[in-house]
C-alpha cells in the first residue's frame, strides 16, 4: 500500500496501526488478512490491527514510532447515526496527530458511494491521505492515493518508488473522468443510496417477519447481511444459512456478494422491487428449512466459506 510507504517516508517512523481490511498484503504493510503464507513475518512487528477506534491492545512502545493510523469506515448497525462515525474518525485522527503520524482513510469502497466527496465529506473529517479505487472509475481498474499537498509533495524528492506494470494504462483515466463528472453533475449517488435504503429496510423487515437469524448492517451505499448460528440439534451454522441464502437468491436470478450488497445508480425502482420479491420467496424457503431442521440437506452446493476473514476484529 503506497499510503503506508509514503507515511513512513514522511514521518521517518516505522509502525502502522490499521482498522479494517486494506488489501492483500505486500512488503509495506505485511498482511491485513488472516492468510500469512508467503509474506515475510519480519514485517509483522511493525503492523498492528485494531478494532475500530480502540487502541488498548497496542503496545506502548510503538506510539513514538508511529507512521500512520489507517482505517476504513466499517459496516456497523443499520441506521447508526453519522455522528458516531465522525466521532470515531476524529478520535483516530487526533491520536495520529498526537504522535506526529498521518491519518489515512481507506476509501477504496466508500468513494464515491458514500457521497461525491466520499466518507470524509459525509462525516466531515479530512484525512492526511486517502486511498480510492473501485467506484473511482466505475469499476475500471484504477486506484489512486490522494492527500494533502505537503505529504504528496514528498514524492517529488525522487526516493519513493511509485510505479508498476500498468502505470502507463490510460483508458481507466477516461472512465474516471467521466465517472467523476457524473457523480458531481447528476443525482447518481443519491439514487444509489435511495435504492440501497429501500433494499436494506426491506431485507430487515423480511428477516423480522420470517424470524430469520440475519441482521442487516452498514450504510445504504454498502449493505452487509450477517447470519447467526442456530444452535442445537436440527440447527444450522451461520455459514450454512448464508450459503442457502446466496444459492436460493442466485437460483432466482439475484447474485449477491458473499456478505455485502452494493446498490447501483443504474437500478430502477423495479429492480429494488424484484430483489425484495425474490428475497421474500427465499425467506419463506429458508424459514421452512429451519423449522424442519433441513438447512444442510437443502444446500445445493458445498458450504461457502470466506475467502478471508479480515474484517473480523483481531
Ligand atoms: C477497504 C479496502 N481496502 C483495500 C482494498 C484492496 O486492496 P488490494 O488492491 O491490495 O487488494 C479493498 C479491496 O477489496 C478494500 O475493500
Tab-separated table of C-alpha atoms and ligand atoms in Angstrom:
chain	number	residue	atom	x	y	z
A	1	UNK	CA	0.000	0.000	0.000
A	2	UNK	CA	1.502	3.221	-1.196
A	3	UNK	CA	-0.070	5.166	1.686
A	4	UNK	CA	1.944	3.158	4.220
A	5	UNK	CA	5.126	3.695	2.246
A	6	UNK	CA	4.530	7.436	1.966
A	7	UNK	CA	3.599	7.737	5.651
A	8	UNK	CA	6.848	6.038	6.633
A	9	UNK	CA	8.813	8.282	4.291
A	10	UNK	CA	7.125	11.449	5.583
A	11	UNK	CA	7.369	10.676	9.284
A	12	UNK	CA	10.525	8.572	9.418
A	13	UNK	CA	8.523	6.265	11.704
A	14	UNK	CA	8.026	2.517	11.293
A	15	UNK	CA	4.777	1.359	12.888
A	16	UNK	CA	1.354	1.226	11.280
A	17	UNK	CA	-1.972	0.751	13.000
A	18	UNK	CA	-4.954	-0.248	10.938
A	19	UNK	CA	-8.616	-0.997	11.467
A	20	UNK	CA	-10.402	-2.963	8.765
A	21	UNK	CA	-9.235	-4.586	5.564
A	22	UNK	CA	-6.693	-2.796	3.450
A	23	UNK	CA	-5.729	-5.272	0.806
A	24	UNK	CA	-3.964	-8.496	0.260
A	25	UNK	CA	-0.565	-7.725	1.704
A	26	UNK	CA	2.773	-6.526	0.437
A	27	UNK	CA	6.218	-5.616	1.790
A	28	UNK	CA	4.957	-2.240	3.064
A	29	UNK	CA	2.353	-3.379	5.463
A	30	UNK	CA	2.532	-7.133	5.818
A	31	UNK	CA	-0.952	-8.521	5.876
A	32	UNK	CA	-4.380	-7.236	6.733
A	33	UNK	CA	-5.881	-10.678	6.271
A	34	UNK	CA	-5.746	-13.950	8.163
A	35	UNK	CA	-3.619	-15.593	5.441
A	36	UNK	CA	0.085	-15.022	6.165
A	37	UNK	CA	1.688	-17.707	3.965
A	38	UNK	CA	4.335	-16.341	1.642
A	39	UNK	CA	4.605	-12.972	3.388
A	40	UNK	CA	7.740	-12.367	5.435
A	41	UNK	CA	6.998	-12.481	9.133
A	42	UNK	CA	9.703	-9.902	9.787
A	43	UNK	CA	7.319	-7.080	8.875
A	44	UNK	CA	4.604	-8.232	11.276
A	45	UNK	CA	6.009	-6.497	14.401
A	46	UNK	CA	5.526	-3.139	12.680
A	47	UNK	CA	1.885	-3.688	11.735
A	48	UNK	CA	-0.880	-3.634	14.300
A	49	UNK	CA	-4.511	-4.439	13.655
A	50	UNK	CA	-7.057	-2.868	15.994
A	51	UNK	CA	-10.774	-2.914	16.423
A	52	UNK	CA	-12.390	0.231	15.006
A	53	UNK	CA	-11.233	3.130	17.186
A	54	UNK	CA	-9.838	1.154	20.106
A	55	UNK	CA	-6.166	1.127	20.927
A	56	UNK	CA	-5.998	-0.853	24.191
A	57	UNK	CA	-4.060	-3.739	22.634
A	58	UNK	CA	-1.411	-1.513	21.114
A	59	UNK	CA	1.923	-1.930	22.921
A	60	UNK	CA	3.010	1.405	24.450
A	61	UNK	CA	6.449	1.405	22.801
A	62	UNK	CA	5.063	1.962	19.316
A	63	UNK	CA	3.471	5.389	19.806
A	64	UNK	CA	6.760	7.286	19.471
A	65	UNK	CA	7.494	5.447	16.256
A	66	UNK	CA	4.059	5.520	14.603
A	67	UNK	CA	3.934	6.315	10.883
A	68	UNK	CA	0.175	6.255	10.394
A	69	UNK	CA	-3.227	5.101	11.508
A	70	UNK	CA	-5.241	3.646	8.642
A	71	UNK	CA	-8.940	2.924	8.764
A	72	UNK	CA	-11.895	2.245	6.560
A	73	UNK	CA	-15.438	3.061	7.629
A	74	UNK	CA	-16.830	-0.237	8.903
A	75	UNK	CA	-20.326	-1.619	8.389
A	76	UNK	CA	-21.968	-1.081	11.767
A	77	UNK	CA	-25.605	-1.226	12.862
A	78	UNK	CA	-28.082	-0.216	10.151
A	79	UNK	CA	-29.101	3.374	10.783
A	80	UNK	CA	-26.120	4.113	13.032
A	81	UNK	CA	-26.001	7.935	13.216
A	82	UNK	CA	-23.269	9.610	11.195
A	83	UNK	CA	-22.227	11.304	14.422
A	84	UNK	CA	-20.787	8.012	15.668
A	85	UNK	CA	-18.585	7.594	12.596
A	86	UNK	CA	-17.490	11.222	12.759
A	87	UNK	CA	-16.539	10.966	16.437
A	88	UNK	CA	-14.543	7.778	15.912
A	89	UNK	CA	-12.740	9.118	12.864
A	90	UNK	CA	-11.858	12.274	14.772
A	91	UNK	CA	-10.596	10.179	17.653
A	92	UNK	CA	-8.284	8.195	15.379
A	93	UNK	CA	-7.141	11.344	13.614
A	94	UNK	CA	-6.356	13.061	16.936
A	95	UNK	CA	-4.388	10.052	18.092
A	96	UNK	CA	-2.317	10.091	14.909
A	97	UNK	CA	-1.708	13.829	15.232
A	98	UNK	CA	-0.551	13.384	18.844
A	99	UNK	CA	2.153	11.039	17.540
A	100	UNK	CA	3.187	13.188	14.569
A	101	UNK	CA	1.829	10.392	12.426
A	102	UNK	CA	-0.501	10.565	9.420
A	103	UNK	CA	-4.168	9.688	9.440
A	104	UNK	CA	-5.131	7.651	6.361
A	105	UNK	CA	-8.694	6.948	5.317
A	106	UNK	CA	-9.127	3.873	3.152
A	107	UNK	CA	-11.935	4.963	0.829
A	108	UNK	CA	-11.436	2.112	-1.629
A	109	UNK	CA	-15.041	1.074	-1.058
A	110	UNK	CA	-16.629	4.277	0.239
A	111	UNK	CA	-15.617	6.676	-2.545
A	112	UNK	CA	-17.796	7.835	-4.203
A	113	UNK	CA	-20.651	5.618	-2.973
A	114	UNK	CA	-20.896	7.495	0.330
A	115	UNK	CA	-21.002	10.847	-1.460
A	116	UNK	CA	-19.251	12.917	-4.097
A	117	UNK	CA	-16.500	13.629	-1.568
A	118	UNK	CA	-16.524	10.155	-0.068
A	119	UNK	CA	-16.864	9.196	3.578
A	120	UNK	CA	-14.598	12.083	4.536
A	121	UNK	CA	-17.058	14.568	3.064
A	122	UNK	CA	-20.028	12.774	4.567
A	123	UNK	CA	-18.588	12.688	8.064
A	124	UNK	CA	-16.630	15.934	7.855
A	125	UNK	CA	-13.200	14.507	8.679
A	126	UNK	CA	-10.360	15.274	6.275
A	127	UNK	CA	-7.567	12.681	6.471
A	128	UNK	CA	-3.952	13.373	5.596
A	129	UNK	CA	-4.048	10.708	2.886
A	130	UNK	CA	-6.865	8.700	1.305
A	131	UNK	CA	-6.891	5.605	-0.899
A	132	UNK	CA	-9.551	5.394	-3.616
A	133	UNK	CA	-10.358	2.834	-6.298
A	134	UNK	CA	-13.325	0.609	-7.283
A	135	UNK	CA	-16.010	3.277	-7.853
A	136	UNK	CA	-13.421	5.892	-8.846
A	137	UNK	CA	-13.629	4.738	-12.465
A	138	UNK	CA	-16.941	2.905	-12.074
A	139	UNK	CA	-15.217	-0.463	-11.925
A	140	UNK	CA	-12.459	0.162	-14.444
A	141	UNK	CA	-9.088	-0.863	-12.990
A	142	UNK	CA	-7.804	2.285	-11.385
A	143	UNK	CA	-6.565	3.121	-7.907
A	144	UNK	CA	-5.231	6.374	-6.527
A	145	UNK	CA	-3.521	7.701	-3.458
A	146	UNK	CA	-4.645	11.249	-2.748
A	147	UNK	CA	-3.803	13.573	0.091
A	148	UNK	CA	-2.732	16.875	1.493
A	149	UNK	CA	-0.208	18.659	-0.671
A	150	UNK	CA	2.723	18.764	1.780
A	151	UNK	CA	2.608	14.980	2.141
A	152	UNK	CA	2.019	14.235	-1.530
A	153	UNK	CA	4.932	16.505	-2.445
A	154	UNK	CA	7.207	14.095	-0.625
A	155	UNK	CA	7.045	12.002	-3.807
A	156	UNK	CA	8.932	14.801	-5.596
A	157	UNK	CA	12.097	14.095	-3.658
A	158	UNK	CA	12.532	11.177	-6.008
A	159	UNK	CA	13.345	8.469	-3.493
A	160	UNK	CA	9.932	6.788	-3.238
A	161	UNK	CA	9.285	4.228	-5.924
A	162	UNK	CA	5.728	4.585	-7.207
A	163	UNK	CA	5.159	2.725	-10.436
A	164	UNK	CA	4.081	-0.696	-11.672
A	165	UNK	CA	3.496	-2.695	-14.824
A	166	UNK	CA	0.242	-0.992	-15.768
A	167	UNK	CA	1.294	2.510	-14.778
A	168	UNK	CA	1.030	3.678	-18.370
A	169	UNK	CA	-2.523	2.444	-18.811
A	170	UNK	CA	-4.837	5.365	-19.541
A	171	UNK	CA	-8.247	4.033	-20.559
A	172	UNK	CA	-9.341	3.843	-16.936
A	173	UNK	CA	-8.392	7.507	-16.538
A	174	UNK	CA	-11.009	8.395	-19.132
A	175	UNK	CA	-13.528	6.263	-17.260
A	176	UNK	CA	-12.614	8.054	-14.028
A	177	UNK	CA	-13.013	11.498	-15.588
A	178	UNK	CA	-16.493	10.611	-16.805
A	179	UNK	CA	-17.438	8.906	-13.533
A	180	UNK	CA	-16.396	11.935	-11.502
A	181	UNK	CA	-18.318	14.221	-13.839
A	182	UNK	CA	-21.459	12.133	-13.434
A	183	UNK	CA	-21.029	11.948	-9.670
A	184	UNK	CA	-20.759	15.728	-9.452
A	185	UNK	CA	-23.343	16.720	-12.040
A	186	UNK	CA	-26.090	14.139	-11.600
A	187	UNK	CA	-28.002	12.606	-8.732
A	188	UNK	CA	-26.369	9.195	-9.322
A	189	UNK	CA	-25.106	8.809	-5.748
A	190	UNK	CA	-28.381	9.962	-4.171
A	191	UNK	CA	-30.224	7.485	-6.412
A	192	UNK	CA	-27.871	4.658	-5.478
A	193	UNK	CA	-28.330	5.418	-1.783
A	194	UNK	CA	-32.112	5.708	-2.095
A	195	UNK	CA	-32.231	2.245	-3.658
A	196	UNK	CA	-29.856	0.935	-1.007
A	197	UNK	CA	-32.002	2.341	1.771
A	198	UNK	CA	-35.064	0.646	0.298
A	199	UNK	CA	-33.299	-2.702	-0.107
A	200	UNK	CA	-31.734	-2.577	3.362
A	201	UNK	CA	-35.005	-1.583	5.027
A	202	UNK	CA	-36.867	-4.202	3.007
A	203	UNK	CA	-34.462	-7.013	3.936
A	204	UNK	CA	-34.625	-6.054	7.611
A	205	UNK	CA	-38.404	-6.223	7.512
A	206	UNK	CA	-38.326	-9.620	5.770
A	207	UNK	CA	-35.820	-11.129	8.212
A	208	UNK	CA	-38.009	-9.898	11.050
A	209	UNK	CA	-41.285	-11.125	9.513
A	210	UNK	CA	-39.840	-14.586	8.888
A	211	UNK	CA	-37.949	-14.584	12.218
A	212	UNK	CA	-34.691	-15.415	10.421
A	213	UNK	CA	-31.381	-15.092	12.277
A	214	UNK	CA	-29.965	-12.490	9.906
A	215	UNK	CA	-29.052	-8.875	10.534
A	216	UNK	CA	-28.594	-6.015	8.121
A	217	UNK	CA	-25.614	-3.762	8.781
A	218	UNK	CA	-23.885	-0.906	7.093
A	219	UNK	CA	-24.818	2.083	5.034
A	220	UNK	CA	-27.387	2.435	2.245
A	221	UNK	CA	-24.424	2.573	-0.140
A	222	UNK	CA	-22.952	-0.686	1.193
A	223	UNK	CA	-25.348	-3.150	2.731
A	224	UNK	CA	-23.997	-6.049	4.760
A	225	UNK	CA	-26.052	-9.102	5.754
A	226	UNK	CA	-24.758	-11.284	8.563
A	227	UNK	CA	-26.233	-14.635	9.531
A	228	UNK	CA	-26.104	-16.095	13.008
A	229	UNK	CA	-25.788	-19.743	14.094
A	230	UNK	CA	-28.919	-21.607	15.108
A	231	UNK	CA	-27.583	-23.817	17.898
A	232	UNK	CA	-28.700	-27.281	18.878
A	233	UNK	CA	-29.861	-30.437	17.135
A	234	UNK	CA	-31.540	-29.557	13.867
A	235	UNK	CA	-29.837	-26.181	13.994
A	236	UNK	CA	-27.623	-24.691	11.319
A	237	UNK	CA	-24.398	-22.731	11.240
A	238	UNK	CA	-24.232	-19.141	10.038
A	239	UNK	CA	-22.145	-20.321	7.067
A	240	UNK	CA	-24.803	-22.876	6.080
A	241	UNK	CA	-27.589	-20.335	6.363
A	242	UNK	CA	-25.631	-17.825	4.348
A	243	UNK	CA	-24.910	-20.404	1.668
A	244	UNK	CA	-28.578	-21.289	1.379
A	245	UNK	CA	-29.489	-17.602	1.190
A	246	UNK	CA	-26.941	-16.899	-1.565
A	247	UNK	CA	-27.798	-20.060	-3.510
A	248	UNK	CA	-31.552	-19.571	-3.375
A	249	UNK	CA	-31.212	-15.921	-4.392
A	250	UNK	CA	-28.863	-16.865	-7.248
A	251	UNK	CA	-31.312	-19.565	-8.369
A	252	UNK	CA	-33.860	-16.763	-8.709
A	253	UNK	CA	-31.531	-14.537	-10.700
A	254	UNK	CA	-30.214	-12.290	-7.906
A	255	UNK	CA	-26.452	-12.627	-7.489
A	256	UNK	CA	-25.282	-11.316	-4.138
A	257	UNK	CA	-21.798	-10.710	-2.765
A	258	UNK	CA	-20.785	-13.129	-0.037
A	259	UNK	CA	-21.500	-10.649	2.714
A	260	UNK	CA	-22.111	-7.364	1.012
A	261	UNK	CA	-24.608	-5.955	-1.414
A	262	UNK	CA	-23.643	-2.894	-3.390
A	263	UNK	CA	-26.608	-0.917	-4.732
A	264	UNK	CA	-26.152	0.632	-8.162
A	265	UNK	CA	-27.152	4.023	-9.516
A	266	UNK	CA	-28.498	2.380	-12.676
A	267	UNK	CA	-31.117	0.409	-10.759
A	268	UNK	CA	-34.735	1.284	-11.338
A	269	UNK	CA	-37.412	1.061	-8.639
A	270	UNK	CA	-38.498	-2.137	-10.418
A	271	UNK	CA	-35.071	-3.669	-9.679
A	272	UNK	CA	-35.497	-2.931	-5.986
A	273	UNK	CA	-38.971	-4.436	-6.063
A	274	UNK	CA	-37.648	-7.524	-7.855
A	275	UNK	CA	-34.811	-8.054	-5.370
A	276	UNK	CA	-37.182	-7.775	-2.435
A	277	UNK	CA	-39.801	-10.012	-4.033
A	278	UNK	CA	-37.191	-12.720	-4.690
A	279	UNK	CA	-35.841	-12.228	-1.174
A	280	UNK	CA	-39.324	-12.746	0.254
A	281	UNK	CA	-39.610	-16.086	-1.539
A	282	UNK	CA	-36.170	-17.131	-0.306
A	283	UNK	CA	-37.030	-16.124	3.251
A	284	UNK	CA	-40.091	-18.364	3.012
A	285	UNK	CA	-37.960	-21.276	1.737
A	286	UNK	CA	-35.433	-20.729	4.497
A	287	UNK	CA	-37.954	-20.462	7.290
A	288	UNK	CA	-39.433	-23.799	6.224
A	289	UNK	CA	-35.986	-25.443	6.102
A	290	UNK	CA	-35.140	-24.037	9.530
A	291	UNK	CA	-38.439	-25.182	11.029
A	292	UNK	CA	-37.845	-28.709	9.653
A	293	UNK	CA	-34.176	-28.750	10.609
A	294	UNK	CA	-33.239	-29.446	6.982
A	295	UNK	CA	-30.984	-26.491	6.137
A	296	UNK	CA	-27.988	-28.731	5.473
A	297	UNK	CA	-29.952	-31.071	3.213
A	298	UNK	CA	-31.382	-28.093	1.308
A	299	UNK	CA	-27.936	-26.827	0.281
A	300	UNK	CA	-27.380	-27.254	-3.469
A	301	UNK	CA	-23.620	-26.746	-3.137
A	302	UNK	CA	-20.800	-27.046	-0.596
A	303	UNK	CA	-20.907	-24.529	2.227
A	304	UNK	CA	-19.373	-21.280	1.046
A	305	UNK	CA	-16.525	-20.194	3.257
A	306	UNK	CA	-14.950	-16.775	3.437
A	307	UNK	CA	-12.107	-16.044	1.094
A	308	UNK	CA	-10.713	-14.144	4.028
A	309	UNK	CA	-11.957	-13.279	7.445
A	310	UNK	CA	-10.316	-9.963	7.501
A	311	UNK	CA	-12.831	-7.565	8.766
A	312	UNK	CA	-13.106	-9.811	11.784
A	313	UNK	CA	-11.686	-7.996	14.714
A	314	UNK	CA	-8.264	-9.063	15.965
B	1	LIG	C1	-11.300	-1.309	2.108
B	1	LIG	C2	-10.393	-1.925	1.086
B	1	LIG	N1	-9.118	-1.516	1.002
B	1	LIG	C3	-8.282	-2.027	0.063
B	1	LIG	C4	-8.721	-2.980	-0.835
B	1	LIG	C5	-7.861	-3.518	-1.957
B	1	LIG	O1	-6.599	-3.775	-1.699
B	1	LIG	P1	-5.666	-4.568	-2.764
B	1	LIG	O2	-5.729	-3.796	-4.029
B	1	LIG	O3	-4.353	-4.555	-2.134
B	1	LIG	O4	-6.233	-5.919	-2.918
B	1	LIG	C6	-10.024	-3.443	-0.771
B	1	LIG	C7	-10.459	-4.493	-1.700
B	1	LIG	O5	-11.455	-5.121	-1.581
B	1	LIG	C8	-10.889	-2.907	0.203
B	1	LIG	O6	-12.161	-3.333	0.283
